[in-house]
């Protein structure tokens, strides 16, 4: 079978992914979302749109929630990237994961990883947010199932549950 | 009672942890190793004869493994056996911009994209129609040769004496309402993964489908394969709302590419392509005429609906029938005339979307009723109360109604919203409005009539005491697998954790018609209970043998089989299983559910559409703020009550109600799909404006339990009924806030501003006229 | 790789000085500067442009600085929009700028997006911001290399609309833009950074780059209001920024910047005629009329042009009326992300 030429211009990317340093050869044009899904095999981060319109790909870069479809992977050199798979430790659910599960913050679940990462970014900056702050922080993450009612409830429940 | 007793909050979804941890694998997350990349070439033209489609340059491109055109698609497909007029790839003619005309499978995305660019398409363009009235014009060219006037279907139904009804009415009003086309816009873009093994001739298909059985059947049909060689597996599905209740062209194309390539093909559509695939709620014009007595009683209804259905049939016949049949079933209506026209146009095909067929006509009905109540000085709640049905009953068009909780829904939202003390007392710019709606709990007559039961569930119990329910029902986020787990656990007196559900894999699960018309809870729920009861009988008998008692003396609760007469005599569930397995081995029982013929609607043509075992009922109050300078409408709060019969999982029911109300809000406030000469103008999540968290109000969802006599534990549907009352409640609230009656949806700032300007002009004219007097 | 819509193949050039960045661009004018990427990368994925290389300027430390000297605030081109939206000094001294920044897109875009990127935002049009398939099927427009503007086919120019939010605020606040070019830097009033031409709305040579803005903190009241269909992640139907001074109940200074209606952000002419008057009904009507007359919305979106004009006028009246009220000095945006 025909094999394509190796991709020119790859460079070594060293990032701290979910707490562990790793190195990969990455092309300059690779988006962070594709790096996560295809190179690192972390498919929890979703693609829901044609670029920057839905928030399903939200991950934390140095604690800041950003759409990974608007970020070149190579620009994360030396930085910490956290995805939904990095939340929770030792098989235990993170408080946001538990709250989204128990309060039905996730229905179809497709927006959920991005939504939880956006919420986690908020709670790291602002441990006890008001409802208005929760809604503002999630305003770039579209959900088609819940009307956001149980998403907001889930974030509040996570706050109440503490760390 | 285990899960269903006492004050019930409900249970989280049994697959919820997979979703919140990112472990859940959706189609695009599946193992793509070794997969070729599938891509589709789409028509640049709205309506044209294909003169030449040359794929030879593309075929010669290194890395291209398979390439297909309409020539390779011999068999048409479509969800309705009477209206299969679509090919996976266009044959001879294209009928909308974006219609698939060719497809490639290549070693990578770059090669596939390059290959598409090398395909040469030469066409002879034909006149194209983007509006229903253009398409229906006398001199319009036919989009389908067998459909004169570009009419897919017309419906004329008349029940009761309509003329007499209007003659006895004190007030007769007529209005024309326009509702924009909208889209499901589920967050997961379309995707499919197909693998064909040339050595065994077997095809494995994984896709975003809500209807895996239809997909299975249609794959066999279009690929001309033996059904038994096909396996369809549903991975996690990121929402549907009707987008995936018919087999979609890309699914068939992916499978055909896999067979041609003799391997695995992954197809992921862009968001734009996902929008173009469409199959959602059509642009609809409704002429609604109501007759009302001074006493608030409805005397007659006359309704004409024109739906712009797009280029292919899809569910169109059903949609136009639903639009008329579901005029019935909510109120006591003595006379109804309905004329429906489903029209072809050179646009992406419409289909079924949450509240299928009922939403736009319900909007027009409720909105006109609200205006007429105002004119007669009647309270909107009172008008509804004077037209309530009394179950059990049958509507004029022979729909059976066995339970009816609308009265309580009205009471609940009226009280919760403070309607009596607040309505009419809010400051200018703020308003309250209300409306009602209903929806079917499963279409009582299946699309493909085979004589089989409407639902089958298998339950297996094995030596380890584990109980596994097998259902073909597609959980697409609505929580149907959780419902099955509860139904089985409850019937067996087990905690839900002891029941596993395997869903929607044709190799292991029984056939199921799929996730549409809100059928799963009612039909699959009943089948699950039936299966679990049969298993309980077997286990009870085994326990009775072990305890040396009569089976009638054995009760099964809290994971134990106990003697009723001797309380100290009992064995655990696992021991009962072990006893039952003696001489038998692993037990698998089957439960079924069938809708009786009397539930399947009237004998008139199209009379089965709208028939159901049970209707859900909803009432809601919407509070708005309207900015008269900018036309912005903000929804401040919603109170909604839904009669879902019995709430098997109250947590999930609330989630469904909130989601339905919110989706109704999107359609009412900002969502629409328009076209520029047939080019989609809203094919992104930026231009297709679904509300964000900042646009979305608190929703107070209340559950009313009318306990349906036939429903599983008394349950009916919960996910669609509350949608259709949002838009009319919003329109009523806007009228209350600023004295403007909107005849269009959605209520975007420009449309509201237009209406405000028109009202001001009217006020000026009235003032002038008054001055002259 | 199976995901649709990858970026085209490209090379990343990562200069660490402004001079090196300009030199890279001078080498090949087709290269594009990359900052936050929220506009550029999306446009590239749609095939709207395919630069052979991106000059990633995020490694230039100087551009990320923000400081206040005397009565001026200097904000580097790489300062993230989120930082502007959340900075108490900006909210205090340049309320319109804070409000404008807080109103942009959604939180993730504000974190990635930068001051320079928002100033240099591509103009938008319903016929342009589409996929390659869409544009080819519809016939390329002027902006995408075609012969005709689908918005105004009889005309010769492109009408794509500018929709950046910072520019109207900076225009109202009378800010300067610092531009680096080979051999030095120049400063330009914000309004003068733009042309009324959707294809080339920036008055920047290929080898020039925006490096900073300088905002004077004159004792003015200021604010920004924008209307859009959604409250988040939606481009403006119209946005209006006003900076004004009121002395002895009379208007002594007034500048109005408008976005979303033209191919450039507009500085409204003729506001001097309103000075010396009380901000009463007739003055508000006059201000509203000035705006309604000068904005030129075209059918670059599906929202009717006359409504976008009405909205710009209505926002002007509302904002000026609010700013002139004794108890308000500023119309700020919500503090979106924490206390």
PDB file of N, CA and C in Angstrom, chain B residues 225-279:
ATOM      1  N   UNK B 225     -26.785  -6.948   0.897  1.00  0.00           N
ATOM      2  CA  UNK B 225     -26.124  -7.973   1.702  1.00  0.00           C
ATOM      3  C   UNK B 225     -27.165  -8.752   2.495  1.00  0.00           C
ATOM      4  N   UNK B 226     -26.788  -9.940   2.865  1.00  0.00           N
ATOM      5  CA  UNK B 226     -27.599 -10.744   3.765  1.00  0.00           C
ATOM      6  C   UNK B 226     -27.573 -10.078   5.150  1.00  0.00           C
ATOM      7  N   UNK B 227     -28.752  -9.869   5.732  1.00  0.00           N
ATOM      8  CA  UNK B 227     -28.825  -9.203   7.040  1.00  0.00           C
ATOM      9  C   UNK B 227     -27.937  -9.881   8.075  1.00  0.00           C
ATOM     10  N   UNK B 228     -27.838 -11.216   7.971  1.00  0.00           N
ATOM     11  CA  UNK B 228     -27.120 -11.954   9.012  1.00  0.00           C
ATOM     12  C   UNK B 228     -25.610 -11.712   8.956  1.00  0.00           C
ATOM     13  N   UNK B 229     -25.149 -11.100   7.876  1.00  0.00           N
ATOM     14  CA  UNK B 229     -23.709 -10.820   7.777  1.00  0.00           C
ATOM     15  C   UNK B 229     -23.350  -9.456   8.347  1.00  0.00           C
ATOM     16  N   UNK B 230     -24.321  -8.788   8.890  1.00  0.00           N
ATOM     17  CA  UNK B 230     -24.091  -7.425   9.361  1.00  0.00           C
ATOM     18  C   UNK B 230     -24.253  -7.377  10.877  1.00  0.00           C
ATOM     19  N   UNK B 231     -23.354  -6.664  11.506  1.00  0.00           N
ATOM     20  CA  UNK B 231     -23.487  -6.405  12.939  1.00  0.00           C
ATOM     21  C   UNK B 231     -23.458  -4.890  13.137  1.00  0.00           C
ATOM     22  N   UNK B 232     -24.442  -4.384  13.856  1.00  0.00           N
ATOM     23  CA  UNK B 232     -24.481  -2.942  14.141  1.00  0.00           C
ATOM     24  C   UNK B 232     -24.321  -2.743  15.642  1.00  0.00           C
ATOM     25  N   UNK B 233     -23.367  -1.928  15.999  1.00  0.00           N
ATOM     26  CA  UNK B 233     -23.104  -1.646  17.420  1.00  0.00           C
ATOM     27  C   UNK B 233     -23.241  -0.148  17.632  1.00  0.00           C
ATOM     28  N   UNK B 234     -23.966   0.193  18.660  1.00  0.00           N
ATOM     29  CA  UNK B 234     -24.077   1.604  19.007  1.00  0.00           C
ATOM     30  C   UNK B 234     -23.076   1.939  20.098  1.00  0.00           C
ATOM     31  N   UNK B 235     -22.106   2.782  19.811  1.00  0.00           N
ATOM     32  CA  UNK B 235     -21.218   3.240  20.899  1.00  0.00           C
ATOM     33  C   UNK B 235     -21.984   4.285  21.727  1.00  0.00           C
ATOM     34  N   UNK B 236     -21.291   5.022  22.581  1.00  0.00           N
ATOM     35  CA  UNK B 236     -21.929   6.178  23.213  1.00  0.00           C
ATOM     36  C   UNK B 236     -22.341   7.151  22.107  1.00  0.00           C
ATOM     37  N   UNK B 237     -23.501   7.742  22.262  1.00  0.00           N
ATOM     38  CA  UNK B 237     -23.991   8.673  21.254  1.00  0.00           C
ATOM     39  C   UNK B 237     -24.212  10.034  21.912  1.00  0.00           C
ATOM     40  N   UNK B 238     -23.640  11.056  21.293  1.00  0.00           N
ATOM     41  CA  UNK B 238     -23.673  12.404  21.875  1.00  0.00           C
ATOM     42  C   UNK B 238     -24.902  13.191  21.499  1.00  0.00           C
ATOM     43  N   UNK B 239     -26.058  12.638  21.843  1.00  0.00           N
ATOM     44  CA  UNK B 239     -27.320  13.334  21.609  1.00  0.00           C
ATOM     45  C   UNK B 239     -27.885  13.013  20.235  1.00  0.00           C
ATOM     46  N   UNK B 240     -29.183  13.199  20.118  1.00  0.00           N
ATOM     47  CA  UNK B 240     -29.841  12.889  18.847  1.00  0.00           C
ATOM     48  C   UNK B 240     -30.974  13.853  18.578  1.00  0.00           C
ATOM     49  N   UNK B 241     -31.970  13.812  19.436  1.00  0.00           N
ATOM     50  CA  UNK B 241     -33.136  14.702  19.329  1.00  0.00           C
ATOM     51  C   UNK B 241     -33.878  14.503  18.011  1.00  0.00           C
ATOM     52  N   UNK B 242     -33.635  13.380  17.360  1.00  0.00           N
ATOM     53  CA  UNK B 242     -34.273  13.111  16.077  1.00  0.00           C
ATOM     54  C   UNK B 242     -33.328  13.201  14.901  1.00  0.00           C
ATOM     55  N   UNK B 243     -32.149  13.753  15.115  1.00  0.00           N
ATOM     56  CA  UNK B 243     -31.193  13.886  14.007  1.00  0.00           C
ATOM     57  C   UNK B 243     -30.827  12.524  13.435  1.00  0.00           C
ATOM     58  N   UNK B 244     -30.920  11.497  14.266  1.00  0.00           N
ATOM     59  CA  UNK B 244     -30.386  10.191  13.898  1.00  0.00           C
ATOM     60  C   UNK B 244     -31.459   9.119  13.964  1.00  0.00           C
ATOM     61  N   UNK B 245     -32.735   9.530  13.786  1.00  0.00           N
ATOM     62  CA  UNK B 245     -33.818   8.548  13.819  1.00  0.00           C
ATOM     63  C   UNK B 245     -34.146   8.015  12.434  1.00  0.00           C
ATOM     64  N   UNK B 246     -33.407   8.431  11.451  1.00  0.00           N
ATOM     65  CA  UNK B 246     -33.486   7.718  10.187  1.00  0.00           C
ATOM     66  C   UNK B 246     -32.047   7.454   9.764  1.00  0.00           C
ATOM     67  N   UNK B 247     -31.904   6.476   8.893  1.00  0.00           N
ATOM     68  CA  UNK B 247     -30.562   6.150   8.435  1.00  0.00           C
ATOM     69  C   UNK B 247     -30.082   7.289   7.554  1.00  0.00           C
ATOM     70  N   UNK B 248     -28.836   7.691   7.745  1.00  0.00           N
ATOM     71  CA  UNK B 248     -28.326   8.882   7.085  1.00  0.00           C
ATOM     72  C   UNK B 248     -27.331   8.493   5.986  1.00  0.00           C
ATOM     73  N   UNK B 249     -27.256   9.348   4.986  1.00  0.00           N
ATOM     74  CA  UNK B 249     -26.447   8.995   3.819  1.00  0.00           C
ATOM     75  C   UNK B 249     -25.005   8.631   4.171  1.00  0.00           C
ATOM     76  N   UNK B 250     -24.401   9.365   5.090  1.00  0.00           N
ATOM     77  CA  UNK B 250     -22.987   9.108   5.370  1.00  0.00           C
ATOM     78  C   UNK B 250     -22.768   7.733   5.992  1.00  0.00           C
ATOM     79  N   UNK B 251     -23.791   7.230   6.694  1.00  0.00           N
ATOM     80  CA  UNK B 251     -23.641   5.898   7.298  1.00  0.00           C
ATOM     81  C   UNK B 251     -23.560   4.840   6.204  1.00  0.00           C
ATOM     82  N   UNK B 252     -24.468   4.938   5.246  1.00  0.00           N
ATOM     83  CA  UNK B 252     -24.468   3.988   4.141  1.00  0.00           C
ATOM     84  C   UNK B 252     -23.189   4.117   3.325  1.00  0.00           C
ATOM     85  N   UNK B 253     -22.773   5.355   3.098  1.00  0.00           N
ATOM     86  CA  UNK B 253     -21.572   5.605   2.293  1.00  0.00           C
ATOM     87  C   UNK B 253     -20.339   5.011   2.983  1.00  0.00           C
ATOM     88  N   UNK B 254     -20.251   5.181   4.292  1.00  0.00           N
ATOM     89  CA  UNK B 254     -19.096   4.652   5.014  1.00  0.00           C
ATOM     90  C   UNK B 254     -19.021   3.130   4.868  1.00  0.00           C
ATOM     91  N   UNK B 255     -20.174   2.484   5.009  1.00  0.00           N
ATOM     92  CA  UNK B 255     -20.196   1.023   4.886  1.00  0.00           C
ATOM     93  C   UNK B 255     -19.846   0.591   3.469  1.00  0.00           C
ATOM     94  N   UNK B 256     -20.346   1.317   2.489  1.00  0.00           N
ATOM     95  CA  UNK B 256     -20.041   0.955   1.093  1.00  0.00           C
ATOM     96  C   UNK B 256     -18.558   1.136   0.805  1.00  0.00           C
ATOM     97  N   UNK B 257     -17.990   2.209   1.358  1.00  0.00           N
ATOM     98  CA  UNK B 257     -16.547   2.419   1.176  1.00  0.00           C
ATOM     99  C   UNK B 257     -15.766   1.281   1.812  1.00  0.00           C
ATOM    100  N   UNK B 258     -16.193   0.860   3.005  1.00  0.00           N
ATOM    101  CA  UNK B 258     -15.470  -0.207   3.710  1.00  0.00           C
ATOM    102  C   UNK B 258     -15.527  -1.496   2.898  1.00  0.00           C
ATOM    103  N   UNK B 259     -16.694  -1.758   2.323  1.00  0.00           N
ATOM    104  CA  UNK B 259     -16.785  -2.998   1.541  1.00  0.00           C
ATOM    105  C   UNK B 259     -15.918  -2.905   0.288  1.00  0.00           C
ATOM    106  N   UNK B 260     -15.966  -1.763  -0.368  1.00  0.00           N
ATOM    107  CA  UNK B 260     -15.162  -1.607  -1.582  1.00  0.00           C
ATOM    108  C   UNK B 260     -13.670  -1.683  -1.253  1.00  0.00           C
ATOM    109  N   UNK B 261     -13.289  -1.058  -0.152  1.00  0.00           N
ATOM    110  CA  UNK B 261     -11.876  -1.063   0.237  1.00  0.00           C
ATOM    111  C   UNK B 261     -11.476  -2.399   0.852  1.00  0.00           C
ATOM    112  N   UNK B 262     -12.444  -3.154   1.271  1.00  0.00           N
ATOM    113  CA  UNK B 262     -12.132  -4.409   1.948  1.00  0.00           C
ATOM    114  C   UNK B 262     -11.447  -4.185   3.275  1.00  0.00           C
ATOM    115  N   UNK B 263     -11.894  -3.214   4.009  1.00  0.00           N
ATOM    116  CA  UNK B 263     -11.239  -2.906   5.287  1.00  0.00           C
ATOM    117  C   UNK B 263     -12.081  -1.988   6.145  1.00  0.00           C
ATOM    118  N   UNK B 264     -11.373  -1.151   6.892  1.00  0.00           N
ATOM    119  CA  UNK B 264     -12.012  -0.315   7.897  1.00  0.00           C
ATOM    120  C   UNK B 264     -12.004   1.132   7.408  1.00  0.00           C
ATOM    121  N   UNK B 265     -13.127   1.793   7.528  1.00  0.00           N
ATOM    122  CA  UNK B 265     -13.208   3.190   7.084  1.00  0.00           C
ATOM    123  C   UNK B 265     -13.827   4.031   8.195  1.00  0.00           C
ATOM    124  N   UNK B 266     -13.149   5.115   8.503  1.00  0.00           N
ATOM    125  CA  UNK B 266     -13.665   6.062   9.503  1.00  0.00           C
ATOM    126  C   UNK B 266     -14.147   7.310   8.796  1.00  0.00           C
ATOM    127  N   UNK B 267     -15.364   7.694   9.103  1.00  0.00           N
ATOM    128  CA  UNK B 267     -15.932   8.908   8.519  1.00  0.00           C
ATOM    129  C   UNK B 267     -16.303   9.850   9.649  1.00  0.00           C
ATOM    130  N   UNK B 268     -15.735  11.026   9.641  1.00  0.00           N
ATOM    131  CA  UNK B 268     -16.147  12.050  10.607  1.00  0.00           C
ATOM    132  C   UNK B 268     -16.581  13.263   9.811  1.00  0.00           C
ATOM    133  N   UNK B 269     -17.803  13.687  10.009  1.00  0.00           N
ATOM    134  CA  UNK B 269     -18.288  14.856   9.292  1.00  0.00           C
ATOM    135  C   UNK B 269     -17.917  16.130  10.038  1.00  0.00           C
ATOM    136  N   UNK B 270     -17.732  17.185   9.278  1.00  0.00           N
ATOM    137  CA  UNK B 270     -17.543  18.489   9.915  1.00  0.00           C
ATOM    138  C   UNK B 270     -18.876  18.927  10.503  1.00  0.00           C
ATOM    139  N   UNK B 271     -18.835  19.970  11.298  1.00  0.00           N
ATOM    140  CA  UNK B 271     -20.078  20.515  11.834  1.00  0.00           C
ATOM    141  C   UNK B 271     -20.946  21.032  10.689  1.00  0.00           C
ATOM    142  N   UNK B 272     -20.320  21.625   9.704  1.00  0.00           N
ATOM    143  CA  UNK B 272     -21.084  22.110   8.548  1.00  0.00           C
ATOM    144  C   UNK B 272     -21.809  20.941   7.865  1.00  0.00           C
ATOM    145  N   UNK B 273     -21.095  19.839   7.646  1.00  0.00           N
ATOM    146  CA  UNK B 273     -21.730  18.681   7.009  1.00  0.00           C
ATOM    147  C   UNK B 273     -22.818  18.090   7.898  1.00  0.00           C
ATOM    148  N   UNK B 274     -22.596  18.146   9.199  1.00  0.00           N
ATOM    149  CA  UNK B 274     -23.606  17.646  10.130  1.00  0.00           C
ATOM    150  C   UNK B 274     -24.887  18.467   9.995  1.00  0.00           C
ATOM    151  N   UNK B 275     -24.732  19.776   9.858  1.00  0.00           N
ATOM    152  CA  UNK B 275     -25.911  20.616   9.633  1.00  0.00           C
ATOM    153  C   UNK B 275     -26.563  20.304   8.290  1.00  0.00           C
ATOM    154  N   UNK B 276     -25.741  20.105   7.262  1.00  0.00           N
ATOM    155  CA  UNK B 276     -26.296  19.857   5.926  1.00  0.00           C
ATOM    156  C   UNK B 276     -27.048  18.517   5.897  1.00  0.00           C
ATOM    157  N   UNK B 277     -26.595  17.560   6.674  1.00  0.00           N
ATOM    158  CA  UNK B 277     -27.288  16.265   6.748  1.00  0.00           C
ATOM    159  C   UNK B 277     -28.707  16.453   7.293  1.00  0.00           C
ATOM    160  N   UNK B 278     -28.847  17.410   8.179  1.00  0.00           N
ATOM    161  CA  UNK B 278     -30.119  17.996   8.590  1.00  0.00           C
ATOM    162  C   UNK B 278     -31.162  17.013   9.148  1.00  0.00           C
ATOM    163  N   UNK B 279     -32.322  16.845   8.510  1.00  0.00           N
ATOM    164  CA  UNK B 279     -33.439  15.985   8.959  1.00  0.00           C
ATOM    165  C   UNK B 279     -34.142  16.584  10.176  1.00  0.00           C
TER     166      UNK B 279
END
